[in-house]
Coordinates of C-alpha atoms and ligand atoms in Angstrom, one line a residue:
M1 CA 85.3 4.2 -66.2
A2 CA 87.8 2.2 -64.1
D3 CA 86.0 3.5 -61.0
V4 CA 82.6 2.4 -62.2
L5 CA 84.1 -1.0 -63.0
S6 CA 85.8 -1.3 -59.7
E7 CA 82.6 -0.2 -57.8
F8 CA 80.7 -2.9 -59.7
A9 CA 83.3 -5.5 -58.9
V10 CA 83.1 -4.6 -55.2
M11 CA 79.3 -4.8 -55.3
V12 CA 79.5 -8.3 -56.9
L13 CA 81.9 -9.5 -54.2
L14 CA 79.7 -8.0 -51.5
A15 CA 76.6 -9.7 -53.0
I16 CA 78.3 -13.1 -53.1
Y17 CA 79.6 -12.5 -49.6
Y18 CA 76.2 -11.8 -48.3
I19 CA 74.6 -15.0 -49.6
I20 CA 77.5 -17.3 -48.6
P21 CA 75.5 -19.0 -45.8
A22 CA 72.8 -20.0 -48.4
Y23 CA 75.4 -21.3 -50.9
V24 CA 77.2 -23.3 -48.1
A25 CA 73.8 -24.7 -46.9
N26 CA 72.8 -25.8 -50.4
G27 CA 76.2 -27.2 -51.3
L28 CA 76.9 -29.0 -48.0
A29 CA 73.5 -30.6 -48.0
V30 CA 74.9 -32.8 -50.8
V31 CA 77.7 -33.9 -48.4
T32 CA 75.7 -34.4 -45.2
G33 CA 72.6 -35.8 -47.0
G34 CA 71.5 -39.4 -47.0
G35 CA 69.1 -41.6 -44.9
K36 CA 65.5 -40.8 -44.3
P37 CA 63.8 -38.5 -46.9
I38 CA 62.0 -35.5 -45.4
D39 CA 58.7 -36.7 -46.9
L40 CA 59.3 -40.1 -45.3
G41 CA 58.5 -41.7 -48.6
R42 CA 55.0 -40.4 -48.7
Y43 CA 53.0 -39.5 -51.8
F44 CA 51.1 -36.3 -52.7
R45 CA 47.4 -36.6 -53.9
D46 CA 48.6 -36.6 -57.5
G47 CA 50.2 -40.0 -56.8
R48 CA 53.8 -38.6 -56.9
R49 CA 56.3 -38.2 -54.1
I50 CA 55.9 -35.0 -52.0
F51 CA 59.6 -34.1 -52.3
G52 CA 61.4 -37.3 -53.3
D53 CA 64.4 -39.2 -52.2
G54 CA 66.8 -36.2 -53.0
K55 CA 65.6 -34.2 -50.0
T56 CA 66.7 -35.9 -46.8
I57 CA 66.4 -34.9 -43.1
R58 CA 70.2 -35.2 -42.7
G59 CA 70.8 -33.1 -45.7
F60 CA 68.5 -30.4 -44.5
I61 CA 69.7 -30.2 -40.9
G62 CA 73.4 -30.6 -41.9
G63 CA 73.1 -28.0 -44.6
V64 CA 71.4 -25.4 -42.3
L65 CA 74.0 -26.1 -39.6
C66 CA 77.0 -25.7 -42.1
G67 CA 75.5 -22.5 -43.5
F68 CA 75.0 -21.1 -40.0
L69 CA 78.6 -21.9 -39.1
A70 CA 79.8 -20.2 -42.3
G71 CA 77.9 -17.1 -41.0
I72 CA 79.7 -17.3 -37.6
I73 CA 83.0 -17.3 -39.4
Q74 CA 81.9 -14.3 -41.3
M75 CA 81.1 -12.6 -38.0
I76 CA 84.6 -13.3 -36.8
I77 CA 86.3 -11.8 -39.9
A78 CA 83.9 -8.9 -40.2
P79 CA 86.2 -6.2 -38.7
Y80 CA 89.1 -7.2 -41.0
L81 CA 87.0 -7.3 -44.1
N82 CA 85.4 -4.0 -43.2
G83 CA 88.8 -2.4 -42.9
F84 CA 89.7 -3.6 -46.4
I85 CA 86.4 -2.5 -48.0
Q86 CA 86.5 0.9 -46.3
Q87 CA 90.0 1.4 -47.8
L88 CA 88.8 0.5 -51.2
I89 CA 85.9 3.0 -50.8
I90 CA 88.4 5.7 -49.9
V91 CA 90.9 4.9 -52.6
Y92 CA 88.3 4.7 -55.4
D93 CA 86.1 7.4 -53.9
F94 CA 83.0 5.3 -54.2
N95 CA 79.6 6.9 -53.3
K96 CA 78.1 6.8 -49.9
V97 CA 75.5 4.2 -50.8
I98 CA 78.0 1.4 -51.3
S99 CA 79.6 2.3 -48.0
V100 CA 76.3 2.0 -46.1
Q101 CA 75.4 -1.2 -47.9
S102 CA 78.8 -2.7 -47.2
Q103 CA 78.4 -2.2 -43.5
L104 CA 74.9 -3.8 -43.6
I105 CA 76.4 -6.8 -45.5
I106 CA 79.6 -7.2 -43.6
Y107 CA 78.3 -7.0 -40.1
T108 CA 76.1 -10.1 -40.0
T109 CA 74.4 -11.7 -37.0
P110 CA 73.8 -15.4 -36.1
L111 CA 70.1 -14.9 -36.8
R112 CA 70.8 -13.7 -40.3
A113 CA 73.2 -16.6 -41.0
F114 CA 70.5 -19.0 -39.8
L115 CA 67.8 -17.4 -41.8
L116 CA 69.9 -17.4 -45.0
A117 CA 70.7 -21.0 -44.6
L118 CA 67.2 -22.0 -43.6
G119 CA 65.7 -20.0 -46.5
G120 CA 68.1 -21.6 -48.9
L121 CA 67.1 -25.1 -48.1
T122 CA 63.5 -24.2 -47.7
G123 CA 63.6 -22.9 -51.3
D124 CA 65.4 -26.0 -52.4
L125 CA 62.6 -28.1 -50.9
I126 CA 59.9 -26.0 -52.5
G127 CA 61.8 -26.4 -55.8
S128 CA 61.6 -30.2 -55.5
F129 CA 58.0 -30.0 -54.6
I130 CA 57.3 -28.1 -57.8
K131 CA 59.4 -30.5 -59.8
R132 CA 57.5 -33.5 -58.5
R133 CA 54.2 -31.7 -59.4
L134 CA 55.6 -31.2 -62.9
N135 CA 56.2 -35.0 -63.0
L136 CA 60.0 -34.6 -63.1
E137 CA 61.7 -37.5 -61.3
R138 CA 64.3 -36.9 -58.6
G139 CA 67.5 -35.6 -60.1
R140 CA 66.0 -34.6 -63.4
P141 CA 67.1 -31.1 -64.5
A142 CA 64.6 -28.2 -64.2
P143 CA 66.3 -25.1 -65.6
L144 CA 65.8 -22.0 -63.5
I145 CA 64.0 -23.9 -60.7
D146 CA 67.2 -25.9 -59.9
Q147 CA 69.4 -22.8 -59.9
L148 CA 67.0 -20.2 -58.4
D149 CA 64.7 -21.9 -55.9
F150 CA 67.2 -21.6 -53.0
I151 CA 68.5 -18.1 -53.8
C152 CA 65.0 -16.6 -54.0
F153 CA 63.9 -17.9 -50.6
A154 CA 67.3 -17.2 -49.0
L155 CA 67.0 -13.6 -50.2
L156 CA 63.4 -13.4 -48.9
F157 CA 64.3 -14.9 -45.4
G158 CA 67.4 -12.7 -45.2
Y159 CA 65.5 -9.6 -46.1
F160 CA 63.7 -9.5 -42.8
I161 CA 67.0 -8.9 -41.1
T162 CA 69.1 -7.1 -43.7
P163 CA 67.1 -5.3 -46.4
I164 CA 69.9 -5.2 -49.0
S165 CA 69.3 -2.9 -52.0
V166 CA 67.8 -4.1 -55.2
E167 CA 71.1 -4.0 -57.2
Y168 CA 72.5 -6.7 -55.0
I169 CA 69.4 -8.9 -55.4
I170 CA 69.6 -8.5 -59.2
I171 CA 73.4 -9.3 -59.2
L172 CA 72.7 -12.5 -57.2
I173 CA 69.8 -13.7 -59.3
V174 CA 71.8 -13.2 -62.5
L175 CA 75.0 -14.6 -61.2
T176 CA 73.8 -17.6 -59.2
P177 CA 72.8 -19.8 -62.1
V178 CA 76.3 -19.4 -63.5
I179 CA 78.0 -20.2 -60.1
H180 CA 75.5 -23.0 -59.5
L181 CA 76.3 -24.6 -62.9
I182 CA 80.1 -24.4 -62.3
A183 CA 79.8 -25.7 -58.8
N184 CA 77.7 -28.7 -59.9
I185 CA 80.1 -29.5 -62.7
I186 CA 83.0 -29.6 -60.2
A187 CA 80.9 -31.7 -57.7
Y188 CA 80.1 -34.1 -60.6
Y189 CA 83.8 -34.6 -61.4
L190 CA 84.6 -35.0 -57.6
K191 CA 81.9 -37.7 -57.7
L192 CA 79.8 -35.9 -55.1
K193 CA 76.9 -35.7 -57.6
S194 CA 75.7 -38.3 -60.1
V195 CA 74.7 -35.7 -62.7
P196 CA 76.3 -32.4 -63.6
W197 CA 73.3 -30.1 -62.8
Ligands
LIG201 N1 70.3 -33.4 -50.5 C1 69.8 -34.0 -49.3 N2 68.9 -33.3 -48.6 C2 68.5 -32.0 -49.0 C3 69.1 -31.5 -50.1 C4 70.0 -32.2 -50.9 O1 70.1 -35.1 -48.9 N3 67.6 -31.3 -48.2 C5 71.3 -34.2 -51.2 C6 70.7 -35.4 -51.9 O2 71.6 -36.5 -51.9 C7 70.5 -34.9 -53.3 C8 71.8 -34.0 -53.5 O3 72.0 -33.4 -52.2 O4 70.5 -35.9 -54.3 C9 71.6 -33.0 -54.6 O5 70.6 -32.1 -54.3 P1 69.6 -31.6 -55.4 O6 70.2 -31.4 -56.7 O7 68.8 -30.4 -54.9 O8 68.5 -32.8 -55.4 P2 68.1 -33.9 -56.6 O9 68.6 -35.2 -56.2 O10 68.5 -33.3 -57.9 O11 66.6 -33.9 -56.5 P3 65.4 -32.9 -57.1 O12 65.0 -33.5 -58.4 O13 64.4 -33.0 -56.1 O14 66.0 -31.6 -57.2
LIG202 MG1 69.3 -31.7 -58.7

């Protein structure tokens, strides 16, 4: 039982580790954002903004850059992290699958880091596009869209480079709304965001 639990714990950590460039991109867009909106203030044919003032060029580029840099740091620490995970695998006698997946996840590439970050912010943009079509003003909450838009597209973009197994995808889709909510509440109290979602 303890082994099953510890195997699951390692999988959760690996899943979160995998998606870090997307989390960083999404989170740091809030910090680097400001200035010209991506849609340049233009309207869609339904008379509402294409993306709205919450999606800025600086936020997008700054976010992708920060997510990419997070991936580069992951590349540097990969050998150390791998040593640690391999030890856990031996100690707990985990199955071979987790071993193969852990290699796939730990040894990232610049292209994967870039795609995860780009995918994350592309999803974020698509989420805002959908929100405007649903007549939700910038900053209004849209449950599930707000929490899952970026993760779905990050997973999709990343999948071209690293086809992680479905367990990891499920873990991330279930866990991300929770992490997103906690992160936004913290950002709200740090006065980085005006609303806690
Ligand atoms: N941000 C940005 N550019 C981006 C993404 C985010 O400048 N490409 C910044 C904006 O200041 C935005 C904040 O990060 O207000 C929070 O992002 P998010 O919650 O995704 O945007 P909202 O303002 O809530 O707008 P929307 O309703 O479109 O989600
Ligand atoms: Mg929002």
